[in-house]
Coordinates of C-alpha atoms in Angstrom, one line a residue:
Chain A
M10 CA -11.3 13.6 8.2
S11 CA -8.4 13.7 10.6
E12 CA -9.1 10.3 12.0
R13 CA -10.7 8.6 9.0
T14 CA -9.6 5.0 8.6
D15 CA -12.5 3.8 6.5
G16 CA -12.8 3.2 2.7
A17 CA -14.1 6.7 1.8
T18 CA -11.9 8.6 -0.6
G19 CA -10.8 12.2 -0.6
D20 CA -11.0 14.6 -3.5
W21 CA -8.5 14.6 -6.3
V22 CA -5.8 17.3 -5.9
E23 CA -4.1 18.4 -9.1
I24 CA -0.3 18.3 -8.7
D25 CA 0.5 19.4 -12.3
A26 CA -0.9 19.0 -15.8
H27 CA 0.1 15.3 -15.8
T28 CA -0.5 14.2 -12.2
R29 CA -3.1 14.2 -9.4
R30 CA -3.5 12.5 -6.1
R31 CA -6.2 11.6 -3.6
I32 CA -6.2 10.3 -0.1
L33 CA -7.7 6.8 0.2
A34 CA -7.4 6.4 4.0
H35 CA -5.5 8.0 6.8
A36 CA -4.8 8.0 10.5
P37 CA -2.2 10.2 12.2
A38 CA 0.4 7.4 12.0
M39 CA -0.3 6.2 8.4
M40 CA -1.8 7.5 5.1
V41 CA -2.7 5.7 1.9
V42 CA -2.6 7.9 -1.2
E43 CA -3.4 7.2 -4.9
V44 CA -1.3 9.1 -7.4
E45 CA -2.4 9.1 -11.0
F46 CA -0.1 9.9 -13.9
K47 CA -0.9 10.7 -17.5
P48 CA 1.6 9.3 -20.1
G49 CA 4.8 11.4 -19.7
G50 CA 4.0 12.2 -16.1
A51 CA 6.7 12.5 -13.5
G52 CA 7.3 13.0 -9.8
A53 CA 10.2 15.4 -9.4
E54 CA 13.0 14.3 -7.1
H55 CA 12.2 15.1 -3.5
A56 CA 12.7 13.7 0.0
H57 CA 10.7 13.6 3.3
P58 CA 11.2 12.2 6.7
H59 CA 8.2 9.9 6.2
L60 CA 8.9 6.3 5.4
Q61 CA 7.1 5.4 2.2
S62 CA 6.0 2.4 0.0
S63 CA 4.8 2.6 -3.6
Y64 CA 2.7 -0.2 -5.1
V65 CA 2.1 -0.1 -8.9
K66 CA -1.7 -0.3 -9.5
S67 CA -1.2 0.2 -13.3
G68 CA 1.4 1.3 -15.8
T69 CA 5.2 1.1 -15.9
F70 CA 7.4 3.5 -13.9
S71 CA 11.1 4.3 -13.9
Y72 CA 11.6 4.9 -10.1
T73 CA 14.8 6.2 -8.7
I74 CA 15.6 5.9 -5.0
A75 CA 18.9 7.4 -3.6
G76 CA 20.3 7.6 -7.1
E77 CA 19.5 4.0 -8.0
A78 CA 17.0 3.6 -10.9
R79 CA 14.8 0.6 -11.5
T80 CA 11.7 -0.2 -13.6
I81 CA 8.6 -1.2 -11.7
R82 CA 5.5 -2.6 -13.4
E83 CA 1.9 -3.4 -12.4
G84 CA 1.9 -5.4 -9.2
D85 CA 5.4 -4.4 -8.2
A86 CA 6.2 -2.4 -5.0
V87 CA 9.2 -0.6 -3.5
V88 CA 10.1 0.8 -0.1
V89 CA 11.5 4.3 0.1
P90 CA 13.6 4.8 3.2
A91 CA 13.0 7.9 5.3
N92 CA 14.8 11.0 3.9
A93 CA 15.9 9.1 0.8
R94 CA 15.7 11.3 -2.4
H95 CA 13.3 9.7 -4.9
S96 CA 11.7 10.5 -8.2
T97 CA 9.7 8.7 -10.9
T98 CA 8.8 9.0 -14.6
T99 CA 6.3 7.1 -16.6
E100 CA 5.9 6.8 -20.4
T101 CA 2.8 4.7 -20.1
G102 CA 1.0 6.7 -17.5
G103 CA -0.6 4.8 -14.6
S104 CA -1.3 4.9 -10.9
L105 CA 0.8 4.3 -7.7
I106 CA -0.6 3.5 -4.3
D107 CA 1.7 5.3 -1.9
V108 CA 1.7 4.5 1.9
F109 CA 3.3 7.0 4.3
T110 CA 4.2 6.7 7.9
P111 CA 3.5 9.0 9.7
A112 CA 0.7 10.6 7.7
R113 CA 1.6 13.4 5.2
E114 CA 0.0 16.2 7.1
D115 CA 0.9 18.5 4.2
F116 CA -1.6 16.4 2.0
L117 CA -4.5 17.1 4.3
P118 CA -7.1 19.7 3.1
A119 CA -6.6 23.1 4.8
Chain B
M30 CA 16.3 -10.7 0.8
S31 CA 16.5 -9.0 4.1
E32 CA 17.2 -5.5 2.6
R33 CA 15.2 -5.9 -0.6
T34 CA 13.4 -2.7 -1.6
D35 CA 13.1 -3.4 -5.3
G36 CA 10.2 -4.7 -7.3
A37 CA 11.1 -8.4 -7.2
T38 CA 8.4 -10.5 -5.6
G39 CA 8.8 -13.3 -3.1
D40 CA 7.3 -16.8 -3.4
W41 CA 3.6 -17.5 -2.6
V42 CA 3.1 -18.9 0.9
E43 CA -0.1 -20.9 1.5
I44 CA -2.0 -19.6 4.5
D45 CA -5.0 -22.0 4.2
A46 CA -7.0 -23.6 1.4
H47 CA -8.5 -20.2 0.5
T48 CA -5.7 -17.8 1.0
R49 CA -2.0 -17.2 0.2
R50 CA 0.4 -14.4 0.5
R51 CA 3.7 -13.1 -1.0
I52 CA 6.1 -10.3 -0.2
L53 CA 6.3 -7.6 -2.8
A54 CA 8.9 -5.4 -1.2
H55 CA 10.5 -5.0 2.2
A56 CA 13.0 -3.3 4.3
P57 CA 13.4 -3.7 8.1
A58 CA 11.1 -0.7 8.7
M59 CA 8.3 -1.5 6.2
M60 CA 7.0 -4.5 4.2
V61 CA 4.5 -4.7 1.3
V62 CA 2.5 -8.0 1.1
E63 CA -0.1 -9.2 -1.4
V64 CA -2.8 -11.5 0.1
E65 CA -5.0 -13.4 -2.3
F66 CA -8.3 -14.9 -1.3
K67 CA -10.5 -17.4 -3.1
P68 CA -14.3 -16.8 -2.8
G69 CA -15.3 -17.5 0.7
G70 CA -11.8 -16.8 2.0
A71 CA -11.2 -15.1 5.4
G72 CA -8.5 -13.7 7.6
A73 CA -9.2 -14.8 11.1
E74 CA -9.3 -12.2 13.8
H75 CA -5.8 -11.3 15.1
A76 CA -3.7 -8.4 16.3
H77 CA -0.1 -7.4 16.1
P78 CA 2.0 -4.4 17.2
H79 CA 2.8 -3.5 13.6
L80 CA 0.8 -0.6 12.1
Q81 CA -0.9 -1.8 8.9
S82 CA -2.8 -0.5 5.9
S83 CA -4.8 -2.6 3.5
Y84 CA -5.6 -1.6 -0.1
V85 CA -8.2 -3.5 -2.1
K86 CA -6.6 -4.6 -5.4
S87 CA -9.7 -6.5 -6.4
G88 CA -12.8 -8.0 -4.9
T89 CA -15.1 -6.9 -2.1
F90 CA -14.2 -7.5 1.6
S91 CA -16.0 -7.2 4.9
Y92 CA -13.3 -5.8 7.1
T93 CA -13.6 -5.5 10.9
I94 CA -11.3 -3.4 12.9
A95 CA -11.7 -3.2 16.7
G96 CA -15.2 -4.5 16.5
E97 CA -16.3 -2.1 13.7
A98 CA -17.3 -3.8 10.4
R99 CA -17.2 -2.0 7.1
T100 CA -17.3 -3.1 3.4
I101 CA -14.4 -2.2 1.3
R102 CA -14.2 -2.6 -2.5
E103 CA -11.6 -2.4 -5.3
G104 CA -9.7 0.9 -4.9
D105 CA -10.6 1.4 -1.2
A106 CA -8.1 1.4 1.7
V107 CA -8.1 1.2 5.5
V108 CA -5.6 1.8 8.2
V109 CA -5.3 -0.7 11.0
P110 CA -4.0 0.8 14.2
A111 CA -1.2 -1.0 16.1
N112 CA -2.5 -3.8 18.3
A113 CA -6.1 -3.4 17.0
R114 CA -7.9 -6.7 16.5
H115 CA -8.9 -7.1 12.9
S116 CA -10.4 -9.7 10.5
T117 CA -11.8 -10.0 7.0
T118 CA -14.1 -12.2 4.9
T119 CA -14.8 -12.1 1.2
E120 CA -17.6 -13.7 -0.8
T121 CA -16.1 -12.5 -4.1
G122 CA -12.5 -13.4 -3.5
G123 CA -9.9 -10.9 -4.4
S124 CA -6.6 -9.5 -3.3
L125 CA -5.4 -7.1 -0.6
I126 CA -2.1 -5.1 -0.7
D127 CA -1.1 -4.9 3.0
V128 CA 1.7 -2.6 4.2
F129 CA 3.2 -3.1 7.6
T130 CA 5.6 -1.0 9.6
P131 CA 7.9 -2.3 11.0
A132 CA 8.3 -5.3 8.7
R133 CA 6.5 -8.6 9.6
E134 CA 9.7 -10.5 10.4
D135 CA 7.5 -13.6 10.9
F136 CA 6.6 -13.5 7.2
L137 CA 10.3 -13.8 6.1
P138 CA 11.5 -17.1 4.8
A139 CA 13.3 -19.2 7.4

């Protein structure tokens, strides 16, 4: 599905016991990914050269970017600068729609 | 709000009688925009150098990219290559979450 830009969705990939992700659309330059969290789920602090946005499809998240924490709720969005360290936790559980540019090649099936 | 990357949302801007948009987050390199359509709404064919994704928050859309039409529904997403002509129509009405890189400077308040 290396050039897929249609609405077909990829398979769910388990990240840990509380979180999983699936690719909604991608092209080499951009990828749209849904990340689903159970209550108490978290995304550990990390960074990548890809520019990212996160849109809150559902739930409430504490989202920290470059050391600055904020609370984002359903319908909110944030932009994560390239190489900025970021992490999130959610007591409610919920889903984020993450967009990356360029695509996260490391998310593609082997 | 030129460097805003938090969850605060911008004001709704009327595009036409059936559609309006608001900025959810933006940085110079990336912008997240919600576009809301009433039933029968449309986005006229256009193109821009910005790379774009569209995620369907709600509703069903006929979405044409570079002459290829497809139907996308709630939870689907597409990637629109830079400079590709694209358009959409929706009989149901609904909302798209569009992400642009770089930011659509033309969407910023004067």
